[in-house]
Short mmCIF file of C-alpha atoms in Angstrom, two decimals:
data_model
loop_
_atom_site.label_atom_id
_atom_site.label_comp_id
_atom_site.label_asym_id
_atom_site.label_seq_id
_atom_site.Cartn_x
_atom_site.Cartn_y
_atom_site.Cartn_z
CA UNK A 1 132.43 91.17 122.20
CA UNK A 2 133.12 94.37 121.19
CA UNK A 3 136.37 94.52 122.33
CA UNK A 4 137.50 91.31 120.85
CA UNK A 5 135.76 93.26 117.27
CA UNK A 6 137.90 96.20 117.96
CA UNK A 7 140.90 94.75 116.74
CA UNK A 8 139.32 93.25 113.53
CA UNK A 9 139.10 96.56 110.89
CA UNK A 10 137.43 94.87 108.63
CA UNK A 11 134.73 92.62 110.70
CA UNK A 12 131.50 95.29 109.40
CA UNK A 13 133.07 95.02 106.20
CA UNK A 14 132.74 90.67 106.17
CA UNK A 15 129.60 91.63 107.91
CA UNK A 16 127.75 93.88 105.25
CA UNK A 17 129.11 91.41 102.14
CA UNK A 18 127.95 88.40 103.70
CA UNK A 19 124.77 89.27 104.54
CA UNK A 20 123.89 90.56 100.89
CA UNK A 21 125.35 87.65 99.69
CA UNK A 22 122.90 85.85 101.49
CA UNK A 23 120.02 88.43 100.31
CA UNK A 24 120.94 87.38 97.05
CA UNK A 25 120.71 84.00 97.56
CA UNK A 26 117.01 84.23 99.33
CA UNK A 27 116.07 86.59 96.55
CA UNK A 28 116.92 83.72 93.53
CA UNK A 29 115.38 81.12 95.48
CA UNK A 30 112.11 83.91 96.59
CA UNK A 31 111.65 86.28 94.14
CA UNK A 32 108.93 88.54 95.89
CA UNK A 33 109.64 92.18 97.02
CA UNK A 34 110.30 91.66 100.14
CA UNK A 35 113.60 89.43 99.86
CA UNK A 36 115.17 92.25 98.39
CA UNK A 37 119.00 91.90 99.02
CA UNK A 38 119.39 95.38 100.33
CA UNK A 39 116.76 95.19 102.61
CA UNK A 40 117.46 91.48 103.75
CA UNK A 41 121.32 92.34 104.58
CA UNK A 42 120.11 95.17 106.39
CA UNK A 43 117.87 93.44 108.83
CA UNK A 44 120.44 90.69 109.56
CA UNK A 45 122.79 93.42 110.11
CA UNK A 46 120.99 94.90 112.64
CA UNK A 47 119.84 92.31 114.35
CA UNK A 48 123.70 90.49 114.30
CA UNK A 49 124.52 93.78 115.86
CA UNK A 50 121.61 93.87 118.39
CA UNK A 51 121.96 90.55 119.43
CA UNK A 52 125.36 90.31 120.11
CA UNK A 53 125.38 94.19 121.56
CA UNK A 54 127.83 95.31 119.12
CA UNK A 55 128.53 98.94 118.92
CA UNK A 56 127.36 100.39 115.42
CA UNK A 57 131.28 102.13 115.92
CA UNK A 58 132.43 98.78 115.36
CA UNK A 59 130.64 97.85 112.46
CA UNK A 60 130.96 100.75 110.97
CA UNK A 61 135.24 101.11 111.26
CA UNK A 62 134.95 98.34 108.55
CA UNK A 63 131.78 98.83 106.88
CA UNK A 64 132.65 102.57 105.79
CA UNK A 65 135.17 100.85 103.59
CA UNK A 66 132.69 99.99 101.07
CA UNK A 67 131.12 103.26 101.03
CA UNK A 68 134.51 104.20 99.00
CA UNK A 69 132.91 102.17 96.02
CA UNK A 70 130.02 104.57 95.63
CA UNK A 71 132.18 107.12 93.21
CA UNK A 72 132.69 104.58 90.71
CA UNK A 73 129.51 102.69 90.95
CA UNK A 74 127.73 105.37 90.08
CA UNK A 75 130.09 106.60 87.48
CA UNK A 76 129.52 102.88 86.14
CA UNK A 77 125.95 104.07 85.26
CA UNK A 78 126.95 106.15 82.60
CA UNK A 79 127.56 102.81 80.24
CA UNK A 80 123.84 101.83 79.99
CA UNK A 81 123.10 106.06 79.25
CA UNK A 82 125.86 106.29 76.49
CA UNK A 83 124.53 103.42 74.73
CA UNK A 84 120.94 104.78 74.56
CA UNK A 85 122.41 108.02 73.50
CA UNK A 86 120.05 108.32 70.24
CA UNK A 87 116.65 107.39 72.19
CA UNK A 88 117.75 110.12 74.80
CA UNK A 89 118.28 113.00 72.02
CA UNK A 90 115.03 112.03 70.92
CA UNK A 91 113.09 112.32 73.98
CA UNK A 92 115.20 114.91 75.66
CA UNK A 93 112.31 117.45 76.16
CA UNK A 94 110.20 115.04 77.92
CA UNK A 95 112.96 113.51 79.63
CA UNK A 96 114.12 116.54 81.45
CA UNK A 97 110.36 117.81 82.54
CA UNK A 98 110.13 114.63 83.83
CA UNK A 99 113.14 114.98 86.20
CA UNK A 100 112.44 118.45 87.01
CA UNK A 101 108.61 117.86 87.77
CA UNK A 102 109.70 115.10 90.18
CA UNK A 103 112.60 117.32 91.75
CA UNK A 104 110.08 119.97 92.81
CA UNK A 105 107.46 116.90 94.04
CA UNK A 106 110.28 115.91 96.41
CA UNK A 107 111.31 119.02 97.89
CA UNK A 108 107.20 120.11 98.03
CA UNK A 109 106.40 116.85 99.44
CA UNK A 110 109.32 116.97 102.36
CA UNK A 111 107.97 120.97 103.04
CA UNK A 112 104.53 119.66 103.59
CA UNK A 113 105.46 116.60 105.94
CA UNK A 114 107.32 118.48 107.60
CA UNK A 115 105.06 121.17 107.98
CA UNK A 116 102.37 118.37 108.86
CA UNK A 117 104.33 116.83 112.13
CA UNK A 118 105.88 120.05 113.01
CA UNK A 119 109.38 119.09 112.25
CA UNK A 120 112.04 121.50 112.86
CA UNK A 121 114.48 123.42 110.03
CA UNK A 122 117.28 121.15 111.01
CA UNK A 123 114.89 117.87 110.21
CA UNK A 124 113.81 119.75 107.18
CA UNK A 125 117.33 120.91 105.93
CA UNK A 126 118.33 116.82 106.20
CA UNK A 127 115.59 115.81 104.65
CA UNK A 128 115.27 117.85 101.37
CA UNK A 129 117.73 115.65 99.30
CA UNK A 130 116.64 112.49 100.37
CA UNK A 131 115.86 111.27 96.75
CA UNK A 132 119.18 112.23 95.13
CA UNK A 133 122.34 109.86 95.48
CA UNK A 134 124.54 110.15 99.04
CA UNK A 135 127.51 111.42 97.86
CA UNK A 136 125.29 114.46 96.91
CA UNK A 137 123.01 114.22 99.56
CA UNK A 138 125.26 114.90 102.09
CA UNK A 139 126.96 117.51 100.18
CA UNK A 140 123.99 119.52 99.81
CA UNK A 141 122.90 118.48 103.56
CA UNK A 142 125.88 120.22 105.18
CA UNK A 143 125.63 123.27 103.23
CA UNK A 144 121.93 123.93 104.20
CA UNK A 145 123.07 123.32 107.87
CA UNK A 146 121.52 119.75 108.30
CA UNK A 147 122.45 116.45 110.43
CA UNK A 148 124.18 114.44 107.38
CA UNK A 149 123.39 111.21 109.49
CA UNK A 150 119.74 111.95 109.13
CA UNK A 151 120.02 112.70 105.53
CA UNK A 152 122.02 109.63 104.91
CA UNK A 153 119.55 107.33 106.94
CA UNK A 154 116.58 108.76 104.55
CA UNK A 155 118.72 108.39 101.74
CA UNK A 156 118.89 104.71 102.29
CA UNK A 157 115.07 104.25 103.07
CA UNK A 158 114.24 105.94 100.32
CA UNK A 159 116.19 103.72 97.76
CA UNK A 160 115.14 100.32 99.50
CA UNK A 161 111.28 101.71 99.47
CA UNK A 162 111.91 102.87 96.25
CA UNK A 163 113.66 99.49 95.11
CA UNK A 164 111.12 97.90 96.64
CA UNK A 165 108.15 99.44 95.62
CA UNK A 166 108.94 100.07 91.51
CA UNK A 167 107.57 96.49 90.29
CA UNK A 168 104.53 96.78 92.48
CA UNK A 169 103.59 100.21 91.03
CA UNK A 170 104.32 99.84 87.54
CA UNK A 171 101.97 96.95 87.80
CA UNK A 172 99.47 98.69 89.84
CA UNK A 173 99.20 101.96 87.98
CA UNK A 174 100.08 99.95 84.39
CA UNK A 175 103.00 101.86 83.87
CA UNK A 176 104.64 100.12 80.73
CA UNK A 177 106.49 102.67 78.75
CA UNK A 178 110.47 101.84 79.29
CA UNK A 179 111.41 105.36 79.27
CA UNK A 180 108.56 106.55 82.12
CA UNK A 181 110.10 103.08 84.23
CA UNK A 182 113.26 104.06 84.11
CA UNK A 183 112.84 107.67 84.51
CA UNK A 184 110.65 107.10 87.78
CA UNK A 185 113.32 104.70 89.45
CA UNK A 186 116.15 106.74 88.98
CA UNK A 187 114.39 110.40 90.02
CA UNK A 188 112.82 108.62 92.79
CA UNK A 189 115.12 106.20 94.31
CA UNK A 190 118.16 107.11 92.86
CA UNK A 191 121.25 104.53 92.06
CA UNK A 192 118.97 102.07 94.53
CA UNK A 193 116.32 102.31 91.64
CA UNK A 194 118.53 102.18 89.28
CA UNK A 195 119.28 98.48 89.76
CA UNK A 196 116.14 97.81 89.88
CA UNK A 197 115.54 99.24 86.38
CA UNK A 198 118.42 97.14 84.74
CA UNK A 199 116.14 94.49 85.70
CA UNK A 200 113.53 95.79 83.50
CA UNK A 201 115.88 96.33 80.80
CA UNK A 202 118.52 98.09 79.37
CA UNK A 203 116.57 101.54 78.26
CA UNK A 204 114.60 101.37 81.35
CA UNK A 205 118.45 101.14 83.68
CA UNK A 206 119.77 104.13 81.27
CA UNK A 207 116.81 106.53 81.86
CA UNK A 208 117.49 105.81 85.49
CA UNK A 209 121.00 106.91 85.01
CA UNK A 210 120.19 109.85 83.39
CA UNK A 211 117.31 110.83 85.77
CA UNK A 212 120.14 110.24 88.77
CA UNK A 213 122.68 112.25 87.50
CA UNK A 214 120.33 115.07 86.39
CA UNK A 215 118.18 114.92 89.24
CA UNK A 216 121.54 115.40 91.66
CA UNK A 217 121.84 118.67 89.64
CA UNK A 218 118.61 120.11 89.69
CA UNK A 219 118.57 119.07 93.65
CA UNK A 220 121.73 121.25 94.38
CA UNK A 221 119.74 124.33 92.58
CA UNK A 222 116.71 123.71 94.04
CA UNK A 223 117.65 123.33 97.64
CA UNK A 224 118.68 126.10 98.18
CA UNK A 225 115.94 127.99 97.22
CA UNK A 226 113.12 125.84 99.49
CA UNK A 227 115.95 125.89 102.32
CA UNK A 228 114.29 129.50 103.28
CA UNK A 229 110.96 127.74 103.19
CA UNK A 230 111.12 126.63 106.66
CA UNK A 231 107.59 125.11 107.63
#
């Protein structure tokens, strides 16, 4: 199998679109948590792959193409932000404490897991910017000296949870204020969150671009200072 695959560049690339396609399909006809596209398209791509012992190399020679739509996707989040301009002036004090107090959460949080279980400096260096977007994630992963496939894989889990998780703890800890929504998705799951705050609404999808793109800033600054923080 794989070596029939090998000549097909763009067979993980079919793969991944196809089986979101049919996430999105299970999640109109489903809508609980658990049908969430991301997380459906990821099972059935694993389990494609596991049943048919296909090499992740071979999924991923045309699956990496789509990771070449992440630059502009996430410069697409600006739009919601710029129209919300005059609510973010207003609340910009609150707004940025907000990002910063769940910046330092992150990194403290990672530190004390990691201190927990033991985990090594090159575990912990990969896993401080898990709740930042990949394209700085892995920027900030090599620089510290960390395995960029680690910090990409908690990346990922940490935007499905995330995605996951934000209608289920609004509800549960009666979080109702747009602003505080959107602000939480974005800082903690990053652009994964922030699609799930366009479905609350409009302000709640441009907080979560805001708190993405500022949150990827403060990360770079405070990285480096908890990288000497080895547990």
């Amino acid at each position: 199998m794989n070596e029939i695959l090998q000549e097909s560049m763009y067979f993980g690339f079919f793969l991944a679109l196809g089986t979101y396609w049919i996430g999105l399909k299970l999640q109109k006809r489903f809508p609980y948590t658990l049908c969430n596209p991301l997380l459906v398209s990821t099972v059935l791509c694993i389990g494609i792959l596991l049943v048919f012992r296909i090499d992740y190399e071979v999924f991923d020679a045309g699956a990496s193409h789509i990771s070449y739509f992440l630059t502009p996707c996430t410069v697409c989040l600006a739009i919601p932000m710029y129209k919300q301009v005059r609510i973010l002036k207003k609340n910009l004090a609150a707004i940025l404490v907000s990002i910063v107090s769940g910046c330092l959460a992150a990194s403290l949080t990672i530190w004390g897991l990691c201190a927990l279980f033991g985990l090594d400096g090159g575990v912990y260096h990969s896993l401080q910017p898990k709740s930042v977007t990949t394209a700085i994630a892995i920027g900030v992963s090599s620089e510290l000296g960390g395995n960029t496939a680690l910090t990409i894989m908690s990346v990922v889990v940490t935007g499905m949870f995330g995605g996951i998780m934000a209608k289920v703890l609004c509800r549960l800890f009666r979080i109702k204020d747009p602003i505080a929504v959107g602000l939480a998705c974005g800082n903690g799951a990053h652009a994964m969150g922030t699609s799930k705050a366009l479905e609350f609404g409009e302000l709640e999808g441009a907080m979560s671009s805001l708190a993405v793109v500022v949150a990827g800033v403060v990360t770079v600054i405070l990285a480096p200072l908890f990288a000497g923080m080895i547990p």
